[in-house]
Amino acid sequence: TSIRQQLIEALSGAGGEFLSGQTLAEIIGCSRTAIWKHIEELRKDGFVLEAVRNKGYRIVSTPEDITENDILFGLETDKFGRNIHYYESLGSTQKAAHQLAYDGAPEGTLVITEEQTSGRGRLGREWYSLSGKGIWMSLIVRPDLPPQQAPQFTLVTAVAIARAIEEITGITPEIKWPNDVLINGKKVVGILTELQAESDKISSLIIGIGMNANHEPNDFPPAVEQTATSLFIEKGEKIPRARLIQAFLKNFERYYSIYVTEGFRPIRILWESYAVSIGKRVKATTVTGVIAGRAIGITDEGVLRIEDDEGVIHNIYSADIQQT
Ligand code: BTX
């Protein structure tokens, strides 16, 4: 076995305790410089390793780990992600979260899985959720708001995701109304917001997020290989998924609180700073037909505005958008 592999095994076997560079060098039978070099390599590959002088190294998480403890360690939120349901495999985290919400799970509850066997997108579409490569999760939110405001949460979520991706990878993604996050024009994240409502009040929102984190190019099925990408493909380095989840939860908590206290406007401004289609010609396919024109922005309600060639402004509540 390689030094790298032995190093991973030694650190993982230490059960979260520190091991000094000297000890590691002795166990593995190499120089301390070699240990140090491999520690740096592991960091680049998404391992989170804590180094403390006089104590040595300790493994905090591997790029593979997204269990409850991996997410809780270093999580900076008060509420979001504090209650985690982790599964190795699920049909859909949406389905599991709906049931939990129905049974009274508190706001901030997160359902997360390594793999989805029937991950879903909007309108019954499929969401490919390969095992171990992505972040497939659903968040339960219980805002004290009327159901009409539910779609705005897709935009709040998109902004929180864009920020988290920036923080973790240094790449600034683009947002495509209403629910796609793109890098270099390819889809890296999809968002699905579903509602449980009483007559005039949201009882819970189930916000589903699918992030392609560590996929390699041939991990995508032919149906999406031209249109999908992953953070690993774009960045060239493995993504520590737990860190990305933490960054998302922190940003979501922050923007959610801004939204609830100050309204949608500040979110709209942030959202527009990431938006790709604004100012461009687009084609919106809605359930009632196709509208072509220039996307001029979103309203304070989060509704997309398109000005057609006659100068008529259309408010788009739900559609698929293509840039033309
Ligand atoms: P959407 O309807 O906007 O996009 C779905 C479309 O995106 C598919 O028809 C396909 O063309 C493409 N697609 C499918 N899988 C991928 C992928 N992995 N990467 C890029 N493109 C893809 C978007 O719906 C909302 C997706 C939400 C997914 C999350 S995962 C956790 C939660 N559980 C669940 O079942 N869904 C949500």
Coordinates of C-alpha atoms and ligand atoms in Angstrom, one line a residue:
T1 CA 0.0 0.0 0.0
S2 CA 1.1 3.6 -0.7
I3 CA 2.1 6.1 1.9
R4 CA -1.1 8.0 1.1
Q5 CA -3.3 4.9 1.8
Q6 CA -1.4 4.1 5.0
L7 CA -1.7 7.7 6.2
I8 CA -5.4 7.7 5.6
E9 CA -5.7 4.4 7.5
A10 CA -3.6 5.6 10.4
L11 CA -5.5 8.8 10.8
S12 CA -8.9 7.2 10.4
G13 CA -7.9 4.5 12.9
A14 CA -7.0 7.1 15.5
G15 CA -10.7 7.7 16.2
G16 CA -10.4 11.5 16.1
E17 CA -7.2 11.6 18.3
F18 CA -4.1 13.5 17.3
L19 CA -1.1 11.7 15.9
S20 CA 2.2 13.4 15.7
G21 CA 4.2 13.7 12.4
Q22 CA 6.9 11.6 14.1
T23 CA 4.5 8.8 15.1
L24 CA 3.0 8.7 11.7
A25 CA 6.5 8.6 10.1
E26 CA 7.4 5.7 12.3
I27 CA 4.2 3.7 11.7
I28 CA 4.4 4.1 8.0
G29 CA 8.2 4.0 7.7
C30 CA 8.9 7.2 5.8
S31 CA 10.3 10.6 6.6
R32 CA 8.3 13.4 8.3
T33 CA 8.7 15.5 5.2
A34 CA 6.9 12.7 3.2
I35 CA 4.1 12.8 5.8
W36 CA 3.8 16.6 5.5
K37 CA 3.7 16.4 1.7
H38 CA 1.0 13.8 1.8
I39 CA -1.0 15.7 4.3
E40 CA -1.0 18.7 1.9
E41 CA -2.1 16.4 -0.9
L42 CA -5.0 15.0 1.1
R43 CA -6.1 18.5 1.9
K44 CA -6.2 19.3 -1.8
D45 CA -8.3 16.3 -2.3
G46 CA -11.0 17.4 0.2
F47 CA -9.8 15.8 3.5
V48 CA -10.2 18.2 6.4
L49 CA -7.2 17.7 8.7
E50 CA -6.6 19.7 11.8
A51 CA -3.0 20.3 12.6
V52 CA -2.0 21.5 16.1
R53 CA 1.5 22.2 17.2
N54 CA 3.0 19.7 19.6
K55 CA 0.0 17.4 19.0
G56 CA 0.1 16.5 15.4
Y57 CA -2.6 15.8 12.9
R58 CA -6.2 14.7 13.3
I59 CA -8.8 13.8 10.7
V60 CA -11.9 15.9 10.9
S61 CA -13.6 14.6 7.8
T62 CA -12.9 12.9 4.5
P63 CA -14.4 14.1 1.2
E64 CA -16.6 11.1 1.3
D65 CA -18.2 11.7 4.7
I66 CA -21.6 13.4 5.1
T67 CA -23.0 11.6 8.1
E68 CA -24.7 13.5 10.9
N69 CA -21.4 14.0 12.9
D70 CA -19.5 15.2 9.8
I71 CA -22.1 17.9 9.2
L72 CA -22.5 18.9 12.9
F73 CA -18.8 19.3 13.5
G74 CA -18.0 22.9 12.7
L75 CA -21.6 23.8 11.8
E76 CA -22.2 27.5 12.5
T77 CA -26.0 27.6 12.5
D78 CA -28.5 28.0 15.3
K79 CA -31.3 26.0 13.7
F80 CA -30.7 24.8 10.2
G81 CA -29.1 21.3 10.0
R82 CA -29.3 20.8 13.8
N83 CA -31.6 17.9 13.3
I84 CA -30.2 15.5 10.7
H85 CA -31.6 12.3 9.2
Y86 CA -28.8 10.6 7.3
Y87 CA -29.4 7.5 5.0
E88 CA -27.1 5.5 2.9
S89 CA -29.8 5.1 0.3
L90 CA -33.3 6.5 -0.1
G91 CA -35.9 6.7 -2.9
S92 CA -36.1 10.5 -2.5
T93 CA -35.1 12.8 0.3
Q94 CA -38.2 14.8 -0.6
K95 CA -40.5 12.0 0.2
A96 CA -38.8 11.2 3.5
A97 CA -38.8 14.9 4.5
H98 CA -42.5 15.3 3.6
Q99 CA -43.3 12.5 6.0
L100 CA -41.1 14.0 8.7
A101 CA -42.6 17.4 8.3
Y102 CA -46.1 15.9 8.4
D103 CA -45.1 14.1 11.6
G104 CA -44.1 17.5 13.1
A105 CA -40.3 17.6 12.6
P106 CA -38.9 21.0 13.6
E107 CA -37.8 23.8 11.2
G108 CA -34.2 23.2 10.1
T109 CA -34.5 19.4 9.9
L110 CA -32.3 18.1 7.2
V111 CA -32.7 14.8 5.3
I112 CA -29.6 13.7 3.5
T113 CA -28.6 10.5 1.6
E114 CA -25.6 9.1 -0.3
E115 CA -27.9 7.9 -3.1
Q116 CA -31.4 8.3 -4.4
T117 CA -33.0 5.6 -6.4
S118 CA -35.9 7.8 -7.5
G119 CA -34.7 11.4 -7.2
R120 CA -37.1 13.8 -8.7
G121 CA -37.0 17.2 -10.4
R122 CA -39.9 19.4 -11.2
L123 CA -42.9 18.2 -13.2
G124 CA -42.2 14.6 -12.6
R125 CA -38.8 14.8 -14.1
E126 CA -36.0 12.6 -13.0
W127 CA -32.9 13.7 -11.0
Y128 CA -29.8 11.5 -11.3
S129 CA -28.4 11.0 -7.9
L130 CA -25.4 8.8 -8.1
S131 CA -24.1 7.2 -4.9
G132 CA -21.4 9.0 -3.0
K133 CA -20.8 11.7 -5.6
G134 CA -23.3 14.4 -4.9
I135 CA -25.2 16.1 -2.1
W136 CA -28.8 15.0 -2.2
M137 CA -30.7 16.6 0.6
S138 CA -34.0 18.2 1.7
L139 CA -34.5 20.9 4.2
I140 CA -37.7 21.5 6.2
V141 CA -38.6 25.2 6.6
R142 CA -41.6 26.5 8.4
P143 CA -42.0 30.2 7.7
D144 CA -45.0 32.0 9.0
L145 CA -46.0 33.2 5.6
P146 CA -48.8 32.7 3.0
P147 CA -48.4 29.9 0.4
Q148 CA -48.1 32.5 -2.4
Q149 CA -44.6 33.3 -1.1
A150 CA -43.3 29.7 -1.3
P151 CA -41.7 30.2 -4.8
Q152 CA -39.5 33.0 -3.3
F153 CA -37.8 30.3 -1.2
T154 CA -36.4 28.7 -4.3
L155 CA -34.6 32.0 -5.0
V156 CA -33.4 32.4 -1.4
T157 CA -32.0 28.9 -1.6
A158 CA -30.3 29.6 -4.9
V159 CA -28.5 32.6 -3.5
A160 CA -27.4 30.6 -0.4
I161 CA -26.1 27.8 -2.7
A162 CA -24.3 30.3 -5.0
R163 CA -22.6 31.9 -2.0
A164 CA -21.7 28.5 -0.5
I165 CA -20.1 27.3 -3.8
E166 CA -18.1 30.6 -3.9
E167 CA -16.9 30.1 -0.4
I168 CA -15.8 26.5 -0.8
T169 CA -14.5 26.5 -4.4
G170 CA -13.8 30.1 -5.3
I171 CA -16.0 29.7 -8.4
T172 CA -18.8 32.1 -8.8
P173 CA -21.8 30.2 -10.3
E174 CA -24.6 31.6 -12.2
I175 CA -28.3 31.3 -11.4
K176 CA -30.9 30.7 -14.0
W177 CA -34.5 31.5 -13.1
P178 CA -36.1 29.9 -11.2
N179 CA -34.2 26.9 -9.9
D180 CA -30.9 26.1 -11.7
V181 CA -27.4 26.9 -10.6
L182 CA -24.9 26.7 -13.5
I183 CA -21.2 26.9 -14.0
N184 CA -19.9 27.7 -17.5
G185 CA -23.5 27.3 -18.7
K186 CA -23.9 23.7 -17.3
K187 CA -26.2 22.6 -14.5
V188 CA -24.4 21.9 -11.3
V189 CA -27.3 22.2 -8.8
G190 CA -31.1 21.8 -9.0
I191 CA -33.6 23.0 -6.5
L192 CA -37.1 21.7 -5.9
T193 CA -39.4 23.6 -3.5
E194 CA -42.5 21.8 -2.4
L195 CA -45.3 23.0 -0.2
Q196 CA -47.5 21.6 2.6
A197 CA -50.1 24.3 3.2
E198 CA -53.1 24.9 5.3
S199 CA -55.7 27.2 3.6
D200 CA -53.9 30.5 4.0
K201 CA -50.6 29.6 5.6
I202 CA -47.5 27.6 4.8
S203 CA -47.3 24.6 7.1
S204 CA -44.0 23.5 5.8
L205 CA -41.7 23.9 2.8
I206 CA -39.6 21.0 1.7
I207 CA -36.6 22.4 -0.1
G208 CA -34.9 19.7 -2.1
I209 CA -31.3 20.4 -3.3
G210 CA -29.3 18.2 -5.6
M211 CA -25.7 19.3 -6.0
N212 CA -23.3 17.5 -8.3
A213 CA -20.1 17.6 -6.2
N214 CA -17.5 15.0 -7.1
H215 CA -18.8 13.5 -10.3
E216 CA -16.3 12.8 -13.0
P217 CA -17.3 13.4 -16.6
N218 CA -18.4 9.9 -17.4
D219 CA -20.5 9.6 -14.2
F220 CA -23.4 11.4 -15.9
P221 CA -25.9 9.4 -18.0
P222 CA -26.0 10.2 -21.7
A223 CA -29.3 12.2 -21.2
V224 CA -27.5 15.0 -19.4
E225 CA -23.8 14.5 -20.2
Q226 CA -23.8 17.6 -22.4
T227 CA -25.8 19.8 -20.0
A228 CA -24.6 18.7 -16.5
T229 CA -21.4 19.4 -14.7
S230 CA -19.9 18.9 -11.2
L231 CA -17.9 21.1 -8.9
F232 CA -15.0 18.6 -9.2
I233 CA -15.1 18.8 -13.0
E234 CA -15.1 22.6 -12.9
K235 CA -12.6 23.0 -10.1
G236 CA -10.3 20.1 -10.7
E237 CA -10.2 19.2 -7.0
K238 CA -12.4 17.0 -4.9
I239 CA -15.0 18.9 -2.9
P240 CA -15.4 18.3 0.9
R241 CA -19.1 17.7 0.8
A242 CA -19.7 18.2 4.5
R243 CA -18.0 21.7 4.3
L244 CA -20.2 22.7 1.4
I245 CA -23.3 21.6 3.2
Q246 CA -22.3 23.6 6.3
A247 CA -21.6 26.7 4.2
F248 CA -25.0 26.3 2.5
L249 CA -26.8 25.9 5.9
K250 CA -25.0 29.0 7.3
N251 CA -25.9 31.1 4.3
F252 CA -29.4 29.8 4.1
E253 CA -30.0 30.7 7.8
R254 CA -28.7 34.1 7.2
Y255 CA -30.7 34.9 4.0
Y256 CA -33.8 33.4 5.4
S257 CA -33.6 35.7 8.4
I258 CA -33.0 38.7 6.1
Y259 CA -35.9 37.7 4.0
V260 CA -38.3 37.3 6.9
T261 CA -37.2 40.6 8.6
E262 CA -36.6 42.8 5.6
G263 CA -38.6 41.2 2.9
F264 CA -37.6 39.9 -0.5
R265 CA -35.9 43.0 -1.9
P266 CA -32.4 42.5 -0.5
I267 CA -32.5 38.8 -1.7
R268 CA -33.7 40.0 -5.1
I269 CA -30.7 42.3 -5.4
L270 CA -28.3 39.5 -4.5
W271 CA -30.1 37.1 -6.8
E272 CA -29.8 39.5 -9.7
S273 CA -26.1 39.7 -9.1
Y274 CA -25.8 36.0 -9.9
A275 CA -28.4 35.9 -12.6
V276 CA -27.4 34.9 -16.1
S277 CA -30.5 35.6 -18.3
I278 CA -31.3 39.1 -17.1
G279 CA -30.9 41.6 -20.0
K280 CA -30.7 38.7 -22.5
R281 CA -33.2 37.3 -25.0
V282 CA -35.0 34.3 -23.6
K283 CA -37.8 31.9 -24.4
A284 CA -40.1 30.9 -21.5
T285 CA -42.1 27.7 -21.9
T286 CA -45.0 27.8 -19.6
V287 CA -48.0 25.5 -19.2
T288 CA -50.1 27.9 -21.3
G289 CA -47.6 28.6 -24.1
V290 CA -44.3 30.1 -25.1
I291 CA -43.3 33.7 -24.4
A292 CA -40.2 35.1 -26.2
G293 CA -38.5 38.4 -25.4
R294 CA -35.9 40.0 -23.2
A295 CA -35.7 39.1 -19.5
I296 CA -35.7 42.4 -17.7
G297 CA -35.5 41.2 -14.1
I298 CA -37.5 39.8 -11.3
T299 CA -40.1 41.6 -9.1
D300 CA -40.0 41.9 -5.4
E301 CA -42.2 38.8 -5.4
G302 CA -39.6 36.8 -7.3
V303 CA -41.6 36.7 -10.5
L304 CA -39.7 36.8 -13.7
R305 CA -40.5 39.8 -16.1
I306 CA -40.1 39.4 -19.8
E307 CA -40.6 42.2 -22.3
D308 CA -41.8 40.9 -25.7
D309 CA -41.0 42.5 -29.1
E310 CA -44.2 44.6 -28.9
G311 CA -43.0 46.1 -25.6
V312 CA -45.6 44.1 -23.5
I313 CA -44.3 43.0 -20.2
H314 CA -45.2 39.5 -19.1
N315 CA -45.0 38.2 -15.5
I316 CA -43.8 34.6 -15.5
Y317 CA -44.6 32.6 -12.4
S318 CA -43.5 29.2 -13.5
A319 CA -41.6 28.2 -16.7
D320 CA -38.5 26.7 -18.2
I321 CA -36.2 29.3 -19.6
Q322 CA -34.0 29.0 -22.6
Q323 CA -31.5 31.7 -23.6
T324 CA -32.0 32.4 -27.4
Ligands
BTX1 P1 -35.7 20.3 -12.9 O1 -37.0 19.7 -13.3 O2 -35.5 21.7 -13.1 O3 -34.5 19.5 -13.7 C1 -34.6 18.1 -14.0 C2 -33.8 17.9 -15.3 O4 -32.4 18.2 -15.1 C3 -33.9 16.5 -15.8 O5 -35.0 16.4 -16.7 C4 -32.6 16.3 -16.5 O6 -32.6 16.9 -17.8 C5 -31.6 17.2 -15.7 N1 -30.9 16.4 -14.7 C6 -31.3 15.3 -14.0 N2 -30.4 15.0 -13.1 C7 -29.4 15.9 -13.2 C8 -28.1 16.0 -12.5 N3 -27.7 15.2 -11.6 N4 -27.4 17.1 -12.9 C9 -27.7 18.0 -13.9 N5 -28.9 17.8 -14.6 C10 -29.7 16.8 -14.2 C11 -34.4 20.3 -10.7 O7 -35.5 19.9 -11.4 C12 -34.6 20.0 -9.2 C13 -33.8 18.8 -8.7 C14 -33.9 18.6 -7.3 C15 -33.2 17.4 -6.8 C16 -33.2 17.2 -5.3 S1 -32.0 16.0 -4.8 C17 -32.7 16.0 -3.2 C18 -34.2 16.2 -3.4 N6 -34.8 14.9 -3.5 C19 -35.4 14.7 -4.7 O8 -36.0 13.7 -5.1 N7 -35.2 15.8 -5.4 C20 -34.5 16.9 -4.7

